[in-house]
Amino acid sequence: MQVHRNPGPISIVRHAARCAALLCALLLLSVAMPAFGSASTGRGKPLKIDVVRDRLTLSLTHYPQVYLHGEIDAGAPQRFAALVASGRIERGSDVYLNARGDDRAAGMALGRMFRAGGMATHLGTPRQPKRASIEAKTAVCMDACLYAYLGGLYRWVPSGRDRIGFSSPQTQATRHSPDAVTYLKAMGIKDEMLGSEAWLTAEKMTASGLANNGRLPTTATYDLSAPAPRLDLRLADRKGTHRLTIQCQPGRTTVTAYDEVGIPRARQIALRGGSSYFQLGDEKRLSQPRGGAQAIGNALVIRRDLPPADLVDLISAWSVGAWVGGRSDAFRDGFTMPLQSVRAQLKVFYYTCWRVAPWPPRSKKAR
């Protein structure tokens, strides 16, 4: 026979108190969990290095993709160097950063290896499931990671919600520490480009040169000796090396473009036999309907004679390009070379050509 007893008032109160305490604990845990999950994505975890080099990736990008995420620790450079030595990380690899850390020396050591290997740096996270949160897909490159990023030969600005910078505004002492100044100078970065703000914007990074979006500045060398002064312009970008030579002599100026795309590709484009032309700013010049480009070694070459009086248009243009047309401009092959960084050398070359082989003024209608 079972005896059922009704709980007294004191038992009811104690039970209610236990339930209330359990409910409060669950509420506190639910509030703490998002903060814990956010912190676990980076802080406290040694830097992890994932290498993606499957057939599809290499066919589309031509380079392995390397993802660095977590906290940049003292052992990170050694682990990265081991993957380079094993051949898993190749020269020219794309490095995607989603990291932080206070070990600035380790960040600089990674950056030096990026530069030595001709690697490109981006912000990015490893491939996420379709239903991953926006936070999981957002890359943050902070403190030591910023120094690593600056080691990239080609550096892309952050996009979307990705962010890069420092965890706090930089003081004068931090910016001008000897190790930082030495490293930035070796990377071709002036320390004042970083400014004093905590976070860097894409606009500031592009304007200051912290990011180059896959293209190095145009360079110029020349031989000004008579009777045929010669100027050599060179541009290196993620696709290869592009050159433009200009040689002036009495009655004629010769312009030659070399687009080093590799032997198979150069032959393929030349055999296509499309129209070829130079481009000064937005204007097409010296166009030839067919057969104006040829494959020489690993380069696609376009050569034209330019009226000497038209040399002023070339040296004053904001850019010069050389192209072989396709079905439309969207499918053409060639390059565009900005000229702002070599404006002074262009002027020196122009006046040297004028002294060596002066030309009569052109008609206003002549183009």
Tab-separated table of C-alpha atoms in Angstrom:
chain	number	residue	atom	x	y	z
A	1	MET	CA	0.000	0.000	0.000
A	2	GLN	CA	1.478	3.328	-1.111
A	3	VAL	CA	1.079	6.417	1.000
A	4	HIS	CA	0.851	9.731	-0.848
A	5	ARG	CA	1.908	12.753	1.129
A	6	ASN	CA	1.187	16.295	0.103
A	7	PRO	CA	4.347	18.458	0.148
A	8	GLY	CA	4.398	21.108	2.772
A	9	PRO	CA	4.881	24.802	2.119
A	10	ILE	CA	8.607	24.645	2.955
A	11	SER	CA	9.255	21.847	0.397
A	12	ILE	CA	7.461	23.770	-2.338
A	13	VAL	CA	9.554	26.863	-1.677
A	14	ARG	CA	12.827	24.864	-1.753
A	15	HIS	CA	11.874	23.170	-5.040
A	16	ALA	CA	10.982	26.514	-6.623
A	17	ALA	CA	14.308	27.966	-5.501
A	18	ARG	CA	16.259	25.063	-7.083
A	19	CYS	CA	14.362	25.485	-10.385
A	20	ALA	CA	15.018	29.223	-10.400
A	21	ALA	CA	18.738	28.665	-9.804
A	22	LEU	CA	18.935	26.124	-12.661
A	23	LEU	CA	17.094	28.470	-15.008
A	24	CYS	CA	19.459	31.340	-14.194
A	25	ALA	CA	22.461	29.094	-14.825
A	26	LEU	CA	21.114	28.075	-18.232
A	27	LEU	CA	20.433	31.697	-19.164
A	28	LEU	CA	23.954	32.724	-18.175
A	29	LEU	CA	25.432	29.859	-20.181
A	30	SER	CA	23.400	30.785	-23.254
A	31	VAL	CA	24.669	34.362	-23.036
A	32	ALA	CA	28.271	33.245	-22.615
A	33	MET	CA	28.277	30.690	-25.450
A	34	PRO	CA	28.326	33.170	-28.396
A	35	ALA	CA	31.225	35.072	-26.861
A	36	PHE	CA	33.117	31.810	-26.285
A	37	GLY	CA	32.459	30.638	-29.823
A	38	SER	CA	33.689	33.905	-31.276
A	39	ALA	CA	36.893	33.817	-29.267
A	40	SER	CA	37.567	30.196	-30.158
A	41	THR	CA	37.809	31.014	-33.858
A	42	GLY	CA	41.144	32.756	-33.421
A	43	ARG	CA	42.595	33.639	-30.073
A	44	GLY	CA	44.489	30.999	-28.170
A	45	LYS	CA	44.742	28.597	-31.105
A	46	PRO	CA	48.190	28.288	-32.736
A	47	LEU	CA	48.219	29.304	-36.371
A	48	LYS	CA	46.797	26.615	-38.611
A	49	ILE	CA	47.988	26.298	-42.209
A	50	ASP	CA	45.709	24.684	-44.800
A	51	VAL	CA	46.964	24.131	-48.361
A	52	VAL	CA	44.451	23.722	-51.193
A	53	ARG	CA	46.019	22.453	-54.410
A	54	ASP	CA	43.402	20.243	-56.040
A	55	ARG	CA	43.127	20.007	-59.817
A	56	LEU	CA	40.189	22.434	-60.086
A	57	THR	CA	41.925	25.114	-57.996
A	58	LEU	CA	45.143	24.888	-60.003
A	59	SER	CA	43.289	24.950	-63.338
A	60	LEU	CA	41.423	28.128	-62.366
A	61	THR	CA	44.047	30.098	-60.436
A	62	HIS	CA	47.307	28.391	-61.565
A	63	TYR	CA	48.597	28.636	-57.968
A	64	PRO	CA	47.937	26.742	-54.726
A	65	GLN	CA	45.765	28.496	-52.132
A	66	VAL	CA	47.199	28.668	-48.614
A	67	TYR	CA	44.925	29.568	-45.681
A	68	LEU	CA	46.479	30.854	-42.444
A	69	HIS	CA	44.010	31.129	-39.580
A	70	GLY	CA	44.286	31.319	-35.823
A	71	GLU	CA	46.896	33.045	-33.693
A	72	ILE	CA	50.332	33.764	-35.130
A	73	ASP	CA	52.638	32.057	-32.646
A	74	ALA	CA	56.425	31.818	-32.415
A	75	GLY	CA	56.481	28.429	-34.173
A	76	ALA	CA	54.341	29.505	-37.147
A	77	PRO	CA	57.275	30.564	-39.409
A	78	GLN	CA	58.985	27.197	-38.924
A	79	ARG	CA	55.806	25.289	-39.798
A	80	PHE	CA	55.298	27.421	-42.899
A	81	ALA	CA	58.948	26.983	-43.948
A	82	ALA	CA	58.592	23.203	-43.620
A	83	LEU	CA	55.629	23.212	-46.027
A	84	VAL	CA	57.626	25.323	-48.490
A	85	ALA	CA	60.577	22.932	-48.244
A	86	SER	CA	58.303	19.941	-48.847
A	87	GLY	CA	56.904	21.502	-52.032
A	88	ARG	CA	53.341	21.739	-50.679
A	89	ILE	CA	53.538	25.534	-50.799
A	90	GLU	CA	54.914	26.673	-54.149
A	91	ARG	CA	56.430	29.897	-55.351
A	92	GLY	CA	53.715	32.374	-56.274
A	93	SER	CA	51.069	30.793	-54.025
A	94	ASP	CA	47.996	32.784	-52.972
A	95	VAL	CA	48.040	33.244	-49.190
A	96	TYR	CA	44.719	33.993	-47.459
A	97	LEU	CA	44.949	35.456	-43.962
A	98	ASN	CA	42.478	35.325	-41.083
A	99	ALA	CA	44.748	35.669	-38.094
A	100	ARG	CA	45.894	37.807	-35.202
A	101	GLY	CA	48.555	37.741	-32.517
A	102	ASP	CA	51.040	39.881	-30.640
A	103	ASP	CA	54.180	38.133	-31.920
A	104	ARG	CA	55.220	40.764	-34.401
A	105	ALA	CA	58.580	39.044	-35.046
A	106	ALA	CA	56.739	35.905	-36.182
A	107	GLY	CA	54.501	37.982	-38.458
A	108	MET	CA	57.526	39.618	-40.054
A	109	ALA	CA	59.249	36.243	-40.494
A	110	LEU	CA	56.188	34.985	-42.376
A	111	GLY	CA	56.129	38.164	-44.461
A	112	ARG	CA	59.764	37.720	-45.476
A	113	MET	CA	59.001	34.192	-46.690
A	114	PHE	CA	55.983	35.460	-48.649
A	115	ARG	CA	58.170	38.036	-50.403
A	116	ALA	CA	61.026	35.609	-51.066
A	117	GLY	CA	58.534	33.202	-52.639
A	118	GLY	CA	56.819	35.845	-54.786
A	119	MET	CA	53.523	35.088	-53.036
A	120	ALA	CA	50.301	37.100	-53.085
A	121	THR	CA	48.438	38.010	-49.895
A	122	HIS	CA	44.681	38.353	-49.474
A	123	LEU	CA	42.228	38.336	-46.605
A	124	GLY	CA	40.047	35.247	-46.574
A	125	THR	CA	38.763	32.288	-44.585
A	126	PRO	CA	38.991	28.585	-45.397
A	127	ARG	CA	36.060	27.268	-47.406
A	128	GLN	CA	32.954	27.290	-45.251
A	129	PRO	CA	29.705	25.283	-45.411
A	130	LYS	CA	26.856	27.022	-47.241
A	131	ARG	CA	24.992	27.637	-43.998
A	132	ALA	CA	28.005	29.066	-42.147
A	133	SER	CA	27.391	32.361	-40.355
A	134	ILE	CA	28.553	35.694	-41.726
A	135	GLU	CA	30.995	35.897	-38.819
A	136	ALA	CA	32.582	32.582	-39.808
A	137	LYS	CA	33.048	33.845	-43.375
A	138	THR	CA	34.550	37.194	-42.327
A	139	ALA	CA	38.348	37.454	-42.246
A	140	VAL	CA	40.160	39.672	-39.755
A	141	CYS	CA	43.911	40.283	-40.079
A	142	MET	CA	45.210	42.068	-37.000
A	143	ASP	CA	48.512	43.111	-35.399
A	144	ALA	CA	51.184	40.504	-36.315
A	145	CYS	CA	49.016	39.423	-39.252
A	146	LEU	CA	49.218	42.900	-40.794
A	147	TYR	CA	53.007	42.677	-40.923
A	148	ALA	CA	52.748	39.250	-42.532
A	149	TYR	CA	50.283	40.631	-45.103
A	150	LEU	CA	52.684	43.419	-46.094
A	151	GLY	CA	55.248	40.789	-47.112
A	152	GLY	CA	53.140	39.751	-50.093
A	153	LEU	CA	54.627	40.713	-53.437
A	154	TYR	CA	51.066	41.267	-54.652
A	155	ARG	CA	48.618	42.480	-52.011
A	156	TRP	CA	44.853	42.690	-52.483
A	157	VAL	CA	42.659	45.088	-50.511
A	158	PRO	CA	40.075	43.571	-48.141
A	159	SER	CA	36.571	43.199	-49.535
A	160	GLY	CA	33.108	42.874	-48.044
A	161	ARG	CA	33.175	42.700	-44.239
A	162	ASP	CA	36.858	41.664	-44.043
A	163	ARG	CA	39.064	43.966	-41.941
A	164	ILE	CA	42.779	44.591	-41.497
A	165	GLY	CA	44.669	46.721	-38.997
A	166	PHE	CA	45.710	46.926	-35.372
A	167	SER	CA	43.797	46.080	-32.218
A	168	SER	CA	44.442	49.628	-30.982
A	169	PRO	CA	45.668	52.921	-32.496
A	170	GLN	CA	49.431	52.963	-33.006
A	171	THR	CA	51.695	55.198	-30.966
A	172	GLN	CA	54.733	56.946	-32.378
A	173	ALA	CA	57.025	54.568	-30.467
A	174	THR	CA	55.314	51.475	-31.901
A	175	ARG	CA	55.358	52.741	-35.469
A	176	HIS	CA	59.031	53.717	-35.332
A	177	SER	CA	60.446	50.713	-33.493
A	178	PRO	CA	63.717	49.679	-35.192
A	179	ASP	CA	62.581	46.187	-36.157
A	180	ALA	CA	59.361	47.478	-37.733
A	181	VAL	CA	61.117	50.263	-39.673
A	182	THR	CA	63.771	47.865	-40.991
A	183	TYR	CA	61.172	45.308	-42.071
A	184	LEU	CA	58.861	47.830	-43.747
A	185	LYS	CA	61.789	49.395	-45.618
A	186	ALA	CA	62.812	45.973	-46.936
A	187	MET	CA	59.225	45.429	-48.116
A	188	GLY	CA	59.159	48.811	-49.896
A	189	ILE	CA	56.650	50.264	-47.420
A	190	LYS	CA	57.103	53.656	-45.734
A	191	ASP	CA	56.076	53.390	-42.083
A	192	GLU	CA	53.956	56.548	-42.266
A	193	MET	CA	51.696	54.746	-44.764
A	194	LEU	CA	50.255	52.823	-41.821
A	195	GLY	CA	49.086	55.989	-40.090
A	196	SER	CA	47.888	56.011	-36.510
A	197	GLU	CA	44.384	54.593	-36.988
A	198	ALA	CA	43.529	51.118	-35.771
A	199	TRP	CA	41.783	49.890	-38.943
A	200	LEU	CA	42.859	50.500	-42.534
A	201	THR	CA	40.332	51.202	-45.282
A	202	ALA	CA	40.581	49.780	-48.806
A	203	GLU	CA	40.745	53.311	-50.224
A	204	LYS	CA	43.661	54.315	-48.015
A	205	MET	CA	45.524	51.082	-48.691
A	206	THR	CA	45.253	51.553	-52.454
A	207	ALA	CA	46.148	55.252	-52.405
A	208	SER	CA	49.185	54.779	-50.145
A	209	GLY	CA	50.521	51.671	-51.880
A	210	LEU	CA	49.947	49.317	-48.948
A	211	ALA	CA	47.917	47.270	-51.442
A	212	ASN	CA	48.679	46.980	-55.163
A	213	ASN	CA	45.882	44.597	-56.232
A	214	GLY	CA	48.205	42.371	-58.217
A	215	ARG	CA	50.224	45.006	-60.077
A	216	LEU	CA	53.648	46.485	-59.294
A	217	PRO	CA	54.482	50.085	-60.312
A	218	THR	CA	55.759	50.673	-63.840
A	219	THR	CA	59.546	51.133	-64.010
A	220	ALA	CA	61.691	52.812	-66.653
A	221	THR	CA	65.300	52.505	-67.792
A	222	TYR	CA	66.892	54.188	-70.771
A	223	ASP	CA	69.978	54.543	-72.948
A	224	LEU	CA	70.157	58.163	-74.099
A	225	SER	CA	73.184	57.840	-76.340
A	226	ALA	CA	72.999	59.010	-79.976
A	227	PRO	CA	72.046	58.246	-82.673
A	228	ALA	CA	69.139	56.135	-81.376
A	229	PRO	CA	68.056	56.777	-77.764
A	230	ARG	CA	66.031	53.939	-76.288
A	231	LEU	CA	63.511	53.760	-73.432
A	232	ASP	CA	62.438	50.485	-71.785
A	233	LEU	CA	59.232	50.440	-69.695
A	234	ARG	CA	58.473	47.383	-67.592
A	235	LEU	CA	55.428	46.270	-65.627
A	236	ALA	CA	55.108	43.080	-63.561
A	237	ASP	CA	51.698	41.880	-62.457
A	238	ARG	CA	50.029	38.663	-61.375
A	239	LYS	CA	49.768	37.532	-65.016
A	240	GLY	CA	53.430	38.011	-65.896
A	241	THR	CA	55.870	40.628	-67.178
A	242	HIS	CA	55.034	43.250	-69.805
A	243	ARG	CA	57.516	45.491	-71.612
A	244	LEU	CA	57.342	48.442	-73.943
A	245	THR	CA	60.414	49.769	-75.766
A	246	ILE	CA	60.582	53.090	-77.603
A	247	GLN	CA	63.500	53.919	-79.886
A	248	CYS	CA	63.804	57.208	-81.730
A	249	GLN	CA	65.994	58.012	-84.742
A	250	PRO	CA	65.827	60.553	-87.562
A	251	GLY	CA	62.449	60.368	-89.279
A	252	ARG	CA	61.086	57.428	-87.290
A	253	THR	CA	60.173	56.280	-83.789
A	254	THR	CA	59.659	52.549	-83.206
A	255	VAL	CA	57.396	51.270	-80.444
A	256	THR	CA	57.511	47.560	-79.523
A	257	ALA	CA	55.365	45.753	-76.946
A	258	TYR	CA	56.319	42.420	-75.387
A	259	ASP	CA	53.634	40.523	-73.494
A	260	GLU	CA	55.361	37.550	-71.822
A	261	VAL	CA	52.481	35.082	-71.664
A	262	GLY	CA	54.465	31.889	-72.287
A	263	ILE	CA	55.342	30.056	-75.510
A	264	PRO	CA	52.077	28.077	-75.979
A	265	ARG	CA	49.816	31.042	-75.260
A	266	ALA	CA	51.830	33.467	-77.413
A	267	ARG	CA	51.609	31.103	-80.386
A	268	GLN	CA	47.897	30.548	-79.851
A	269	ILE	CA	47.110	34.272	-79.843
A	270	ALA	CA	49.331	35.004	-82.846
A	271	LEU	CA	47.703	32.230	-84.890
A	272	ARG	CA	44.281	33.660	-84.089
A	273	GLY	CA	45.273	36.589	-86.282
A	274	GLY	CA	43.035	39.195	-84.668
A	275	SER	CA	43.415	42.926	-85.009
A	276	SER	CA	46.217	44.486	-82.984
A	277	TYR	CA	46.718	48.007	-81.751
A	278	PHE	CA	48.282	50.291	-79.163
A	279	GLN	CA	46.168	52.301	-76.775
A	280	LEU	CA	47.021	55.695	-75.275
A	281	GLY	CA	44.658	56.310	-72.415
A	282	ASP	CA	41.255	55.415	-73.849
A	283	GLU	CA	42.239	56.008	-77.493
A	284	LYS	CA	43.255	53.246	-79.916
A	285	ARG	CA	46.309	54.018	-82.050
A	286	LEU	CA	48.292	52.319	-84.826
A	287	SER	CA	45.634	49.672	-85.385
A	288	GLN	CA	46.227	46.854	-87.876
A	289	PRO	CA	43.276	44.642	-88.934
A	290	ARG	CA	45.106	41.300	-89.021
A	291	GLY	CA	48.565	39.810	-88.640
A	292	GLY	CA	50.086	42.627	-86.627
A	293	ALA	CA	51.233	40.451	-83.724
A	294	GLN	CA	53.762	37.625	-83.693
A	295	ALA	CA	55.068	35.094	-81.184
A	296	ILE	CA	58.758	35.503	-80.370
A	297	GLY	CA	59.989	33.133	-77.689
A	298	ASN	CA	57.667	33.336	-74.695
A	299	ALA	CA	56.254	36.730	-75.687
A	300	LEU	CA	53.535	38.080	-77.914
A	301	VAL	CA	55.136	40.985	-79.787
A	302	ILE	CA	53.510	44.001	-81.459
A	303	ARG	CA	55.771	46.455	-83.305
A	304	ARG	CA	54.812	49.722	-85.003
A	305	ASP	CA	56.466	52.842	-86.390
A	306	LEU	CA	55.189	56.000	-84.728
A	307	PRO	CA	55.474	59.441	-86.386
A	308	PRO	CA	58.096	61.296	-84.285
A	309	ALA	CA	55.749	64.237	-83.723
A	310	ASP	CA	53.257	61.844	-82.068
A	311	LEU	CA	55.758	60.943	-79.363
A	312	VAL	CA	54.335	63.785	-77.263
A	313	ASP	CA	50.993	61.935	-77.087
A	314	LEU	CA	52.665	58.835	-75.721
A	315	ILE	CA	54.707	60.547	-73.033
A	316	SER	CA	51.723	62.643	-71.857
A	317	ALA	CA	49.149	59.807	-71.758
A	318	TRP	CA	48.054	58.487	-68.361
A	319	SER	CA	48.564	54.927	-69.621
A	320	VAL	CA	49.759	52.966	-72.633
A	321	GLY	CA	48.544	49.546	-73.693
A	322	ALA	CA	49.086	46.937	-76.397
A	323	TRP	CA	46.299	44.553	-77.399
A	324	VAL	CA	45.256	41.783	-79.764
A	325	GLY	CA	41.505	41.855	-80.276
A	326	GLY	CA	39.056	39.019	-79.738
A	327	ARG	CA	35.327	38.718	-80.280
A	328	SER	CA	35.016	41.897	-78.206
A	329	ASP	CA	37.157	44.002	-75.865
A	330	ALA	CA	36.156	41.633	-73.071
A	331	PHE	CA	38.057	38.824	-74.835
A	332	ARG	CA	41.134	40.720	-75.999
A	333	ASP	CA	44.699	39.820	-74.937
A	334	GLY	CA	47.324	42.308	-73.844
A	335	PHE	CA	48.124	44.765	-71.096
A	336	THR	CA	47.749	48.341	-69.894
A	337	MET	CA	50.689	50.098	-68.286
A	338	PRO	CA	50.084	53.148	-66.014
A	339	LEU	CA	52.655	55.873	-66.648
A	340	GLN	CA	52.359	58.192	-63.646
A	341	SER	CA	55.277	56.597	-61.790
A	342	VAL	CA	57.660	57.138	-64.752
A	343	ARG	CA	56.534	60.602	-65.868
A	344	ALA	CA	59.919	62.210	-65.142
A	345	GLN	CA	61.851	59.600	-67.182
A	346	LEU	CA	59.432	59.975	-70.087
A	347	LYS	CA	60.081	63.721	-70.241
A	348	VAL	CA	63.857	63.223	-70.174
A	349	PHE	CA	63.590	60.723	-73.022
A	350	TYR	CA	61.321	62.984	-75.080
A	351	TYR	CA	63.678	65.963	-74.934
A	352	THR	CA	66.670	63.719	-75.687
A	353	CYS	CA	64.934	62.437	-78.839
A	354	TRP	CA	64.196	66.012	-79.866
A	355	ARG	CA	67.858	66.996	-79.543
A	356	VAL	CA	69.141	63.899	-81.381
A	357	ALA	CA	66.605	63.889	-84.225
A	358	PRO	CA	64.392	67.004	-84.230
A	359	TRP	CA	61.143	66.756	-86.183
A	360	PRO	CA	58.935	69.349	-87.799
A	361	PRO	CA	55.725	70.330	-85.991
A	362	ARG	CA	52.760	68.226	-86.979
A	363	SER	CA	49.618	69.501	-88.587
A	364	LYS	CA	46.715	70.073	-86.201
A	365	LYS	CA	44.674	67.552	-88.212
A	366	ALA	CA	47.335	64.845	-88.185
A	367	ARG	CA	46.849	61.969	-85.742
